[in-house]
């Protein structure tokens, strides 16, 4: 007789390691006790195990997978970033101006009221200067702060610049800058976080309660897409831990959260020690583990670190004024067995990070490189030699670049470098670990759409759009692994497989991601999400 269990989940297909390997698999259910899988059983055993279970859920012909984990999210900082007017998906200047005008018309007219928005695509500048002439005739006298889609720059109005006392002569501890024209007059562009803070500190703040409510709703929405976890690569909000603790006082986080605080240029040794001391701090479903670093900015804003300048003569330097300081910081954490994840987008930035990781003495610590947007063969070789894992976001390619290379990203790089875009397949085939994610709020977090885009190299549901470098498409199994077993390998831990003894973080989809057309899987109903053996989402 089976021992008493908390939950039994039956499904038509269970993606155990054997099933993923293509072997015939007779698994019909999983039994869960105290948050772990205690048995994977066949159909003849189901009645016995069901009789001893506190709850039984039959999902019919659906497919049970290991829980999906987004490797790169900014959930709490993102609540502040993704405020006001959502400009996502608008790539035309006139359309952006119409959306802004319509939004301004709905806002209070007081001079001190801020117009805030996010998701602005550089394409709206029509290949011309990045400046606030976009606001002319719409918000001339208003305080405006619009975040560009990549989160690395903002466009603000002249009244906002004046309110913050921005002169264009500001200097920073990193390569951030205030955009200026030929006469030295600020254009309204604030490149990188340090420059954005000049104005951001003036924005009206959401209350603590509002942010807790928003975080609770966000994590619930994530769980409803099949996510059971995410890696938060920042500690941008000073009260992050208080928000997480309040969520747990209210009940429970809907997903599991790994928090990896960041270290930015200009840090002190005490900052390194303080971040190291945070490791292991935890709640019931969140814990601090790892460190986030950044070596450069973005191609779209001209702040990536390339071997050769982009077509605007930009993207020529590291975010760190002294790149050796980055190497010192990574070595500090490596010596302590603390994994790092480094934002690296430009080819020289990726190369520098890979070589820095490769220079560390082996001690079992897995370091990861985030984004890897343009990757020449020689730098791919350096990644493989370094043993670094990769963390990539397929929808950044699918949503923000075009096959004909008429997008801002491709035009800045030029054809040769744009042809090296998001080489997910080459990395996997060369043996690199490739975890997948969204970088929310930079792109939508739904893993079904991202798993589809990883295979299609275009947005899911848009067969009319030509794929970008389709030769770099992942297989269905590789795309699913990017959210399951590959994610856990990227942080140096076992996980992401349905085996006896594993943590019971699971998702049930109406369709099998391995055999369903990717466009169809992108909208496949999520029937069940289980975290720690607890049903978080139930649509059965």
Short mmCIF file of C-alpha atoms in Angstrom, two decimals:
data_model
loop_
_atom_site.label_atom_id
_atom_site.label_comp_id
_atom_site.label_asym_id
_atom_site.label_seq_id
_atom_site.Cartn_x
_atom_site.Cartn_y
_atom_site.Cartn_z
CA UNK A 1 0.00 0.00 0.00
CA UNK A 2 1.36 3.45 -0.91
CA UNK A 3 2.05 5.96 1.82
CA UNK A 4 -0.28 8.92 2.21
CA UNK A 5 0.50 11.77 -0.21
CA UNK A 6 -0.59 15.38 -0.50
CA UNK A 7 -1.28 15.48 -4.22
CA UNK A 8 -1.52 13.19 -7.22
CA UNK A 9 -1.51 14.72 -10.71
CA UNK A 10 -2.49 12.58 -13.70
CA UNK A 11 -1.67 13.64 -17.25
CA UNK A 12 -1.77 12.14 -20.72
CA UNK A 13 1.92 12.89 -21.25
CA UNK A 14 4.57 13.36 -18.57
CA UNK A 15 7.88 14.74 -19.81
CA UNK A 16 10.26 12.71 -17.69
CA UNK A 17 13.92 12.44 -18.77
CA UNK A 18 13.09 9.21 -20.62
CA UNK A 19 10.23 10.85 -22.47
CA UNK A 20 12.41 13.83 -23.37
CA UNK A 21 15.02 11.42 -24.73
CA UNK A 22 12.40 9.92 -27.05
CA UNK A 23 12.03 6.60 -25.21
CA UNK A 24 8.63 5.03 -24.69
CA UNK A 25 7.37 6.21 -21.31
CA UNK A 26 4.44 4.69 -19.43
CA UNK A 27 4.30 7.37 -16.73
CA UNK A 28 0.70 8.34 -16.02
CA UNK A 29 0.88 10.36 -12.79
CA UNK A 30 3.14 11.92 -10.21
CA UNK A 31 2.61 11.70 -6.47
CA UNK A 32 3.74 14.56 -4.25
CA UNK A 33 4.40 14.76 -0.52
CA UNK A 34 5.92 17.61 1.50
CA UNK A 35 6.76 19.56 -1.63
CA UNK A 36 8.65 16.77 -3.42
CA UNK A 37 7.86 14.15 -6.03
CA UNK A 38 7.76 10.82 -4.19
CA UNK A 39 6.58 8.57 -7.01
CA UNK A 40 6.11 8.57 -10.77
CA UNK A 41 3.60 5.87 -11.54
CA UNK A 42 1.97 3.93 -14.33
CA UNK A 43 -1.75 3.70 -15.04
CA UNK A 44 -2.27 0.42 -13.12
CA UNK A 45 -0.92 2.09 -9.96
CA UNK A 46 -3.12 5.15 -10.17
CA UNK A 47 -6.08 3.86 -8.18
CA UNK A 48 -3.91 2.83 -5.23
CA UNK A 49 -2.01 6.11 -5.08
CA UNK A 50 -5.19 8.13 -5.58
CA UNK A 51 -6.83 6.41 -2.66
CA UNK A 52 -4.08 7.54 -0.32
CA UNK A 53 -3.87 11.11 -1.67
CA UNK A 54 -5.35 14.18 -0.05
CA UNK A 55 -6.14 15.55 -3.52
CA UNK A 56 -6.16 14.10 -7.00
CA UNK A 57 -6.14 16.24 -10.15
CA UNK A 58 -6.83 14.60 -13.51
CA UNK A 59 -5.69 16.79 -16.40
CA UNK A 60 -6.85 14.42 -19.12
CA UNK A 61 -4.73 14.42 -22.28
CA UNK A 62 -2.64 17.39 -21.17
CA UNK A 63 1.16 17.44 -20.84
CA UNK A 64 2.98 17.71 -17.51
CA UNK A 65 6.40 19.39 -17.60
CA UNK A 66 8.91 20.45 -15.02
CA UNK A 67 8.16 23.97 -13.83
CA UNK A 68 9.41 26.75 -16.08
CA UNK A 69 11.93 29.29 -14.74
CA UNK A 70 12.60 32.65 -16.38
CA UNK A 71 16.36 33.20 -16.19
CA UNK A 72 16.22 37.00 -16.31
CA UNK A 73 13.51 39.24 -14.84
CA UNK A 74 13.24 42.58 -13.03
CA UNK A 75 9.87 42.20 -11.31
CA UNK A 76 10.04 44.77 -8.52
CA UNK A 77 12.13 47.40 -10.26
CA UNK A 78 10.01 46.74 -13.35
CA UNK A 79 6.85 47.83 -11.54
CA UNK A 80 8.32 51.34 -11.38
CA UNK A 81 9.65 51.15 -14.96
CA UNK A 82 6.45 49.89 -16.60
CA UNK A 83 4.23 52.79 -15.58
CA UNK A 84 1.85 55.05 -17.46
CA UNK A 85 1.65 55.03 -21.24
CA UNK A 86 2.63 51.71 -22.81
CA UNK A 87 4.31 52.45 -26.15
CA UNK A 88 5.40 48.84 -26.76
CA UNK A 89 5.17 47.75 -30.37
CA UNK A 90 4.94 51.25 -31.84
CA UNK A 91 7.70 51.72 -34.42
CA UNK A 92 6.39 54.73 -36.34
CA UNK A 93 7.00 58.35 -35.31
CA UNK A 94 3.50 59.55 -36.21
CA UNK A 95 1.91 56.64 -34.35
CA UNK A 96 4.03 57.37 -31.27
CA UNK A 97 3.02 61.04 -31.38
CA UNK A 98 -0.66 60.10 -31.69
CA UNK A 99 -0.44 57.73 -28.74
CA UNK A 100 1.33 60.38 -26.67
CA UNK A 101 -1.19 63.09 -27.61
CA UNK A 102 -4.12 60.84 -26.73
CA UNK A 103 -2.55 59.96 -23.41
CA UNK A 104 -1.67 63.55 -22.51
CA UNK A 105 -5.31 64.51 -23.15
CA UNK A 106 -6.38 62.09 -20.39
CA UNK A 107 -3.95 63.44 -17.79
CA UNK A 108 -4.42 66.30 -15.32
CA UNK A 109 -3.28 69.62 -16.73
CA UNK A 110 -1.34 70.86 -13.72
CA UNK A 111 2.19 71.96 -14.53
CA UNK A 112 3.65 69.69 -11.86
CA UNK A 113 1.90 66.53 -13.12
CA UNK A 114 4.29 64.05 -14.75
CA UNK A 115 3.55 62.30 -18.05
CA UNK A 116 5.23 58.90 -17.68
CA UNK A 117 5.55 56.10 -20.23
CA UNK A 118 7.62 53.11 -21.23
CA UNK A 119 8.42 50.80 -24.15
CA UNK A 120 9.52 53.57 -26.55
CA UNK A 121 11.19 51.99 -29.60
CA UNK A 122 14.17 53.86 -31.16
CA UNK A 123 12.55 53.22 -34.52
CA UNK A 124 10.27 56.22 -33.83
CA UNK A 125 13.25 58.51 -34.42
CA UNK A 126 13.19 57.43 -38.10
CA UNK A 127 16.95 57.06 -38.24
CA UNK A 128 17.46 60.66 -37.17
CA UNK A 129 18.60 62.27 -33.95
CA UNK A 130 17.43 60.82 -30.67
CA UNK A 131 15.82 63.93 -29.17
CA UNK A 132 12.67 65.28 -27.58
CA UNK A 133 11.39 66.94 -30.73
CA UNK A 134 9.08 63.92 -30.59
CA UNK A 135 7.08 65.96 -28.06
CA UNK A 136 6.80 69.15 -30.13
CA UNK A 137 3.27 70.53 -30.19
CA UNK A 138 2.06 67.81 -27.84
CA UNK A 139 3.77 68.25 -24.49
CA UNK A 140 5.93 71.36 -24.91
CA UNK A 141 5.29 72.63 -21.39
CA UNK A 142 4.81 69.30 -19.63
CA UNK A 143 7.04 67.19 -17.44
CA UNK A 144 7.60 64.04 -19.53
CA UNK A 145 9.66 60.92 -18.79
CA UNK A 146 9.50 58.09 -21.34
CA UNK A 147 11.57 54.96 -20.82
CA UNK A 148 12.95 53.39 -23.99
CA UNK A 149 12.05 49.74 -24.44
CA UNK A 150 15.46 48.38 -23.42
CA UNK A 151 15.42 50.18 -20.06
CA UNK A 152 18.88 51.64 -20.66
CA UNK A 153 17.82 55.14 -21.64
CA UNK A 154 14.98 57.60 -21.27
CA UNK A 155 13.64 60.54 -23.27
CA UNK A 156 12.53 63.51 -21.20
CA UNK A 157 11.08 66.92 -21.99
CA UNK A 158 12.84 70.25 -21.65
CA UNK A 159 10.74 71.20 -18.60
CA UNK A 160 11.83 67.90 -17.00
CA UNK A 161 15.47 68.68 -17.73
CA UNK A 162 15.04 72.13 -16.22
CA UNK A 163 13.30 70.77 -13.12
CA UNK A 164 16.24 68.43 -12.53
CA UNK A 165 18.83 71.08 -13.28
CA UNK A 166 20.38 69.01 -16.08
CA UNK A 167 23.00 70.98 -17.99
CA UNK A 168 24.60 68.36 -20.23
CA UNK A 169 27.93 68.77 -18.49
CA UNK A 170 27.28 66.06 -15.89
CA UNK A 171 29.82 63.29 -15.38
CA UNK A 172 29.25 59.86 -13.87
CA UNK A 173 31.15 56.98 -12.28
CA UNK A 174 30.36 54.88 -15.34
CA UNK A 175 29.92 55.50 -19.06
CA UNK A 176 26.42 56.97 -18.65
CA UNK A 177 25.88 60.31 -20.32
CA UNK A 178 23.40 63.09 -20.97
CA UNK A 179 22.68 63.41 -24.68
CA UNK A 180 23.63 66.80 -26.13
CA UNK A 181 23.53 68.36 -29.60
CA UNK A 182 26.42 69.98 -31.45
CA UNK A 183 26.08 73.12 -29.34
CA UNK A 184 26.17 71.17 -26.07
CA UNK A 185 22.46 71.65 -25.38
CA UNK A 186 20.73 68.61 -23.78
CA UNK A 187 18.56 66.73 -26.28
CA UNK A 188 16.34 65.03 -23.72
CA UNK A 189 18.14 61.68 -23.97
CA UNK A 190 19.53 60.19 -20.77
CA UNK A 191 21.76 57.22 -21.51
CA UNK A 192 22.13 54.46 -18.89
CA UNK A 193 20.81 54.30 -15.35
CA UNK A 194 23.11 56.84 -13.73
CA UNK A 195 21.96 59.55 -16.12
CA UNK A 196 18.31 58.55 -15.83
CA UNK A 197 18.49 59.01 -12.08
CA UNK A 198 19.01 62.75 -12.56
CA UNK A 199 15.34 63.00 -13.48
CA UNK A 200 13.85 59.76 -12.19
CA UNK A 201 14.26 60.90 -8.58
CA UNK A 202 11.68 63.62 -9.29
CA UNK A 203 8.96 61.23 -10.45
CA UNK A 204 6.04 60.67 -8.08
CA UNK A 205 6.55 57.41 -6.22
CA UNK A 206 4.08 54.60 -5.91
CA UNK A 207 3.22 53.88 -2.30
CA UNK A 208 4.60 50.77 -0.63
CA UNK A 209 1.13 49.23 -0.63
CA UNK A 210 0.63 49.94 -4.32
CA UNK A 211 3.92 48.28 -5.15
CA UNK A 212 3.13 45.24 -3.03
CA UNK A 213 -0.24 44.93 -4.75
CA UNK A 214 1.42 45.25 -8.15
CA UNK A 215 4.07 42.65 -7.29
CA UNK A 216 1.44 40.22 -6.05
CA UNK A 217 -0.55 40.61 -9.26
CA UNK A 218 2.59 40.30 -11.40
CA UNK A 219 3.78 37.08 -9.78
CA UNK A 220 0.29 35.65 -10.08
CA UNK A 221 0.21 36.54 -13.79
CA UNK A 222 3.56 34.85 -14.24
CA UNK A 223 2.30 31.67 -12.59
CA UNK A 224 -0.70 31.71 -14.92
CA UNK A 225 1.65 31.29 -17.89
CA UNK A 226 3.31 28.19 -16.44
CA UNK A 227 6.22 29.91 -14.72
CA UNK A 228 7.13 28.45 -11.35
CA UNK A 229 10.22 30.60 -10.79
CA UNK A 230 12.36 33.47 -11.95
CA UNK A 231 15.81 34.92 -11.36
CA UNK A 232 15.66 38.60 -10.41
CA UNK A 233 18.89 40.19 -11.57
CA UNK A 234 18.97 43.41 -9.57
CA UNK A 235 18.41 44.92 -6.19
CA UNK A 236 17.25 48.17 -7.72
CA UNK A 237 14.53 48.84 -5.17
CA UNK A 238 15.93 49.45 -1.71
CA UNK A 239 12.88 47.93 -0.05
CA UNK A 240 12.86 44.74 -2.15
CA UNK A 241 13.15 42.48 0.87
CA UNK A 242 10.39 44.34 2.69
CA UNK A 243 8.10 43.86 -0.31
CA UNK A 244 8.85 40.13 -0.46
CA UNK A 245 8.32 39.77 3.27
CA UNK A 246 4.99 41.60 3.05
CA UNK A 247 3.88 39.31 0.23
CA UNK A 248 4.66 36.32 2.41
CA UNK A 249 2.78 37.87 5.33
CA UNK A 250 -0.22 38.09 3.02
CA UNK A 251 0.11 34.45 2.09
CA UNK A 252 2.66 33.17 -0.39
CA UNK A 253 4.59 34.16 -3.48
CA UNK A 254 3.00 32.68 -6.59
CA UNK A 255 6.43 31.78 -8.00
CA UNK A 256 9.84 30.95 -6.55
CA UNK A 257 12.31 33.85 -6.75
CA UNK A 258 16.11 33.81 -6.85
CA UNK A 259 17.44 37.30 -6.12
CA UNK A 260 20.88 38.19 -7.53
CA UNK A 261 21.79 41.74 -6.42
CA UNK A 262 23.78 43.88 -8.80
CA UNK A 263 27.15 45.56 -8.47
CA UNK A 264 27.59 48.62 -10.64
CA UNK A 265 30.68 50.61 -11.67
CA UNK A 266 31.88 52.93 -8.92
CA UNK A 267 31.44 50.35 -6.18
CA UNK A 268 33.66 50.14 -3.14
CA UNK A 269 35.18 47.08 -1.52
CA UNK A 270 32.59 47.46 1.24
CA UNK A 271 29.87 47.17 -1.43
CA UNK A 272 31.34 43.83 -2.53
CA UNK A 273 31.44 42.61 1.05
CA UNK A 274 27.88 43.76 1.67
CA UNK A 275 26.57 41.91 -1.40
CA UNK A 276 28.48 38.80 -0.40
CA UNK A 277 26.96 39.00 3.08
CA UNK A 278 23.45 39.04 1.58
CA UNK A 279 23.93 35.58 0.06
CA UNK A 280 21.60 33.09 1.67
CA UNK A 281 19.09 35.63 2.98
CA UNK A 282 15.70 34.09 2.34
CA UNK A 283 12.00 33.76 2.89
CA UNK A 284 9.78 30.80 2.16
CA UNK A 285 9.90 31.05 -1.63
CA UNK A 286 12.67 33.56 -2.23
CA UNK A 287 16.34 33.60 -1.52
CA UNK A 288 19.44 35.63 -2.38
CA UNK A 289 21.87 33.71 -4.54
CA UNK A 290 24.35 35.13 -7.05
CA UNK A 291 25.42 38.55 -8.30
CA UNK A 292 24.47 40.61 -11.36
CA UNK A 293 27.17 42.59 -13.20
CA UNK A 294 27.04 44.71 -16.36
CA UNK A 295 29.89 45.27 -18.81
CA UNK A 296 28.06 47.48 -21.33
CA UNK A 297 24.75 49.04 -22.32
CA UNK A 298 22.78 48.39 -25.52
CA UNK A 299 23.29 48.49 -29.27
CA UNK A 300 20.09 50.49 -29.80
CA UNK A 301 21.35 53.37 -27.66
CA UNK A 302 24.96 53.31 -28.82
CA UNK A 303 26.18 52.17 -25.39
CA UNK A 304 27.21 48.58 -26.16
CA UNK A 305 30.94 47.70 -26.21
CA UNK A 306 31.98 46.76 -29.73
CA UNK A 307 35.38 46.01 -31.26
CA UNK A 308 34.60 48.62 -33.93
CA UNK A 309 32.26 51.63 -33.64
CA UNK A 310 28.68 51.27 -34.81
CA UNK A 311 27.47 53.14 -37.89
CA UNK A 312 26.88 56.24 -35.72
CA UNK A 313 30.44 56.11 -34.40
CA UNK A 314 29.19 54.93 -31.00
CA UNK A 315 29.27 51.79 -28.80
CA UNK A 316 33.02 52.00 -28.32
CA UNK A 317 33.51 51.61 -24.57
CA UNK A 318 32.74 49.53 -21.53
CA UNK A 319 30.16 50.73 -19.02
CA UNK A 320 33.03 50.47 -16.54
CA UNK A 321 35.42 53.36 -17.02
CA UNK A 322 38.13 50.93 -15.91
CA UNK A 323 37.17 47.42 -17.14
CA UNK A 324 39.82 45.92 -14.86
CA UNK A 325 37.58 46.87 -11.92
CA UNK A 326 34.90 44.59 -13.36
CA UNK A 327 37.43 41.75 -13.49
CA UNK A 328 38.39 42.40 -9.86
CA UNK A 329 34.75 42.27 -8.79
CA UNK A 330 34.09 39.00 -10.63
CA UNK A 331 37.21 37.44 -9.11
CA UNK A 332 36.09 38.56 -5.64
CA UNK A 333 32.83 36.65 -5.97
CA UNK A 334 34.40 33.68 -7.73
CA UNK A 335 36.83 33.17 -4.84
CA UNK A 336 33.82 32.93 -2.53
CA UNK A 337 31.94 30.49 -4.76
CA UNK A 338 29.29 33.10 -5.63
CA UNK A 339 27.99 32.81 -9.18
CA UNK A 340 27.75 35.92 -11.34
CA UNK A 341 25.53 36.81 -14.29
CA UNK A 342 26.94 39.57 -16.51
CA UNK A 343 24.99 41.70 -18.97
CA UNK A 344 27.14 41.66 -22.13
CA UNK A 345 25.67 42.68 -25.48
CA UNK A 346 28.47 43.98 -27.73
CA UNK A 347 31.08 41.64 -29.19
CA UNK A 348 34.01 43.19 -27.31
CA UNK A 349 32.03 43.22 -24.07
CA UNK A 350 31.14 39.56 -24.47
CA UNK A 351 34.75 38.73 -25.28
CA UNK A 352 36.04 40.57 -22.22
CA UNK A 353 33.59 38.81 -19.93
CA UNK A 354 34.29 35.36 -21.41
CA UNK A 355 38.04 35.83 -21.05
CA UNK A 356 37.62 37.11 -17.49
CA UNK A 357 35.54 34.07 -16.56
CA UNK A 358 37.98 31.75 -18.29
CA UNK A 359 40.87 33.20 -16.28
CA UNK A 360 39.34 32.13 -12.95
CA UNK A 361 40.71 28.98 -11.28
CA UNK A 362 38.25 26.12 -11.41
CA UNK A 363 36.23 25.79 -8.19
CA UNK A 364 32.85 24.57 -9.45
CA UNK A 365 31.25 28.02 -9.66
CA UNK A 366 29.18 28.54 -12.81
CA UNK A 367 29.23 32.08 -14.22
CA UNK A 368 26.74 33.22 -16.83
CA UNK A 369 26.69 35.77 -19.64
CA UNK A 370 23.39 37.55 -20.28
CA UNK A 371 22.03 38.57 -23.72
CA UNK A 372 24.98 37.85 -26.12
CA UNK A 373 23.37 39.75 -28.98
CA UNK A 374 26.11 39.87 -31.64
CA UNK A 375 28.59 37.01 -31.57
CA UNK A 376 31.45 36.53 -34.04
CA UNK A 377 33.01 33.08 -34.30
CA UNK A 378 36.16 34.00 -32.37
CA UNK A 379 34.12 35.21 -29.40
CA UNK A 380 31.89 32.14 -29.54
CA UNK A 381 35.08 30.12 -29.20
CA UNK A 382 36.03 32.18 -26.14
CA UNK A 383 32.68 31.47 -24.49
CA UNK A 384 33.06 27.75 -25.04
CA UNK A 385 36.64 27.80 -23.74
CA UNK A 386 35.59 29.76 -20.64
CA UNK A 387 32.91 27.27 -19.58
CA UNK A 388 30.47 30.16 -19.11
CA UNK A 389 26.74 29.54 -19.39
CA UNK A 390 24.58 31.71 -21.64
CA UNK A 391 21.28 33.37 -20.77
CA UNK A 392 19.38 34.63 -23.80
CA UNK A 393 16.05 36.21 -24.68
CA UNK A 394 14.64 34.96 -28.02
CA UNK A 395 11.90 37.59 -28.20
CA UNK A 396 14.45 40.42 -28.13
CA UNK A 397 15.48 39.17 -31.55
CA UNK A 398 11.96 38.33 -32.72
CA UNK A 399 10.24 41.52 -31.54
CA UNK A 400 12.90 44.19 -32.02
CA UNK A 401 14.84 43.21 -35.14
CA UNK A 402 13.83 42.46 -38.74
CA UNK A 403 15.05 39.96 -41.28
CA UNK A 404 15.67 42.74 -43.81
CA UNK A 405 17.84 44.54 -41.22
CA UNK A 406 15.90 47.81 -41.45
CA UNK A 407 15.54 48.00 -37.67
CA UNK A 408 17.61 50.34 -35.52
CA UNK A 409 19.66 47.51 -33.95
CA UNK A 410 20.72 46.04 -37.29
CA UNK A 411 21.41 49.35 -38.97
CA UNK A 412 23.63 50.45 -36.11
CA UNK A 413 25.66 47.25 -36.33
CA UNK A 414 25.85 46.90 -40.09
CA UNK A 415 25.19 43.69 -42.00
CA UNK A 416 28.20 41.62 -40.92
CA UNK A 417 27.62 42.05 -37.18
CA UNK A 418 23.83 41.88 -37.52
CA UNK A 419 24.29 38.50 -39.22
CA UNK A 420 25.70 37.26 -35.89
CA UNK A 421 22.41 37.89 -34.08
CA UNK A 422 21.40 35.79 -31.08
CA UNK A 423 23.25 32.58 -32.01
CA UNK A 424 21.30 30.29 -29.71
CA UNK A 425 21.62 27.19 -31.89
CA UNK A 426 25.36 27.55 -32.42
CA UNK A 427 25.91 27.92 -28.68
CA UNK A 428 23.85 24.82 -27.90
CA UNK A 429 25.50 22.75 -30.61
CA UNK A 430 28.95 23.73 -29.34
CA UNK A 431 27.99 22.45 -25.88
CA UNK A 432 27.20 25.68 -24.04
CA UNK A 433 24.45 25.80 -21.45
CA UNK A 434 21.70 28.06 -22.84
CA UNK A 435 19.03 29.26 -20.41
CA UNK A 436 16.11 31.33 -21.72
CA UNK A 437 14.06 34.19 -20.36
CA UNK A 438 12.36 37.51 -21.03
CA UNK A 439 14.21 40.33 -19.22
CA UNK A 440 10.76 41.60 -18.20
CA UNK A 441 9.71 44.42 -18.44
CA UNK A 442 11.97 44.78 -21.50
CA UNK A 443 9.86 42.11 -23.23
CA UNK A 444 6.70 40.18 -22.27
CA UNK A 445 7.33 37.31 -19.86
CA UNK A 446 4.99 34.61 -21.25
CA UNK A 447 7.29 31.57 -21.64
CA UNK A 448 4.98 29.94 -24.19
CA UNK A 449 5.56 32.84 -26.59
CA UNK A 450 9.30 32.80 -25.92
CA UNK A 451 9.59 29.04 -26.41
CA UNK A 452 7.76 29.55 -29.73
CA UNK A 453 9.98 32.47 -30.77
CA UNK A 454 13.10 30.45 -29.96
CA UNK A 455 11.99 27.95 -32.63
CA UNK A 456 10.47 30.38 -35.12
CA UNK A 457 12.90 33.34 -34.87
CA UNK A 458 9.88 35.61 -35.28
CA UNK A 459 6.94 36.60 -33.05
CA UNK A 460 4.52 33.78 -32.35
CA UNK A 461 1.31 34.03 -34.34
CA UNK A 462 2.90 36.24 -37.01
CA UNK A 463 3.64 33.96 -39.94
CA UNK A 464 3.57 37.08 -42.12
CA UNK A 465 6.86 38.26 -40.55
CA UNK A 466 10.08 36.84 -41.98
CA UNK A 467 12.25 35.03 -39.41
CA UNK A 468 15.57 36.55 -38.33
CA UNK A 469 18.46 34.14 -38.91
CA UNK A 470 16.25 31.01 -38.95
CA UNK A 471 19.41 28.88 -38.98
CA UNK A 472 19.76 29.82 -35.30
CA UNK A 473 16.37 28.35 -34.34
CA UNK A 474 16.32 26.00 -31.37
CA UNK A 475 14.58 22.66 -31.49
CA UNK A 476 11.41 22.28 -29.44
CA UNK A 477 13.21 20.22 -26.80
CA UNK A 478 16.11 22.68 -26.57
CA UNK A 479 13.66 25.56 -26.15
CA UNK A 480 11.81 23.77 -23.35
CA UNK A 481 15.10 22.82 -21.70
CA UNK A 482 16.06 26.51 -21.73
CA UNK A 483 13.31 27.05 -19.17
CA UNK A 484 13.85 23.82 -17.24
CA UNK A 485 17.02 21.73 -17.01
CA UNK A 486 19.28 24.22 -18.82
CA UNK A 487 18.22 26.97 -16.44
CA UNK A 488 19.21 24.89 -13.44
CA UNK A 489 22.52 23.94 -15.05
CA UNK A 490 23.16 27.67 -15.60
CA UNK A 491 23.08 28.26 -11.84
CA UNK A 492 25.07 25.13 -11.05
CA UNK A 493 22.24 23.21 -9.42
CA UNK A 494 20.25 20.06 -10.22
CA UNK A 495 16.66 20.67 -11.20
CA UNK A 496 14.20 21.09 -14.01
CA UNK A 497 13.45 17.40 -14.45
CA UNK A 498 10.58 15.18 -13.36
CA UNK A 499 12.26 12.51 -11.28
CA UNK A 500 11.55 10.95 -7.91
CA UNK A 501 12.95 13.13 -5.14
CA UNK A 502 12.80 16.34 -7.18
CA UNK A 503 11.11 19.46 -5.91
CA UNK A 504 7.48 19.49 -7.04
CA UNK A 505 7.54 22.59 -9.23
CA UNK A 506 5.42 21.59 -12.21
CA UNK A 507 3.31 22.98 -15.05
CA UNK A 508 0.55 21.35 -17.08
CA UNK A 509 -0.20 22.58 -20.60
CA UNK A 510 -3.14 21.54 -22.74
CA UNK A 511 -0.68 20.83 -25.56
CA UNK A 512 2.65 19.06 -25.70
CA UNK A 513 5.40 21.66 -26.37
CA UNK A 514 7.57 19.03 -28.09
CA UNK A 515 5.13 18.16 -30.87
CA UNK A 516 2.69 21.08 -31.05
CA UNK A 517 3.15 23.72 -33.74
CA UNK A 518 5.02 26.56 -31.97
CA UNK A 519 2.46 29.18 -33.03
CA UNK A 520 -0.25 27.05 -31.43
CA UNK A 521 1.74 26.30 -28.29
CA UNK A 522 2.17 30.06 -27.70
CA UNK A 523 -1.50 30.17 -26.71
CA UNK A 524 -1.80 26.69 -25.21
CA UNK A 525 -3.96 26.84 -22.06
CA UNK A 526 -2.10 26.41 -18.78
CA UNK A 527 -4.21 24.00 -16.76
CA UNK A 528 -2.11 23.69 -13.63
CA UNK A 529 0.88 25.36 -12.01
CA UNK A 530 2.35 23.70 -8.94
CA UNK A 531 5.02 25.28 -6.72
CA UNK A 532 6.47 23.36 -3.77
CA UNK A 533 3.74 20.79 -4.26
CA UNK A 534 1.06 23.46 -3.81
CA UNK A 535 -1.39 24.19 -6.60
CA UNK A 536 -1.01 27.87 -7.45
CA UNK A 537 -3.04 27.92 -10.68
CA UNK A 538 -5.88 25.47 -11.32
CA UNK A 539 -7.84 25.65 -14.56
CA UNK A 540 -8.81 22.02 -14.71
#
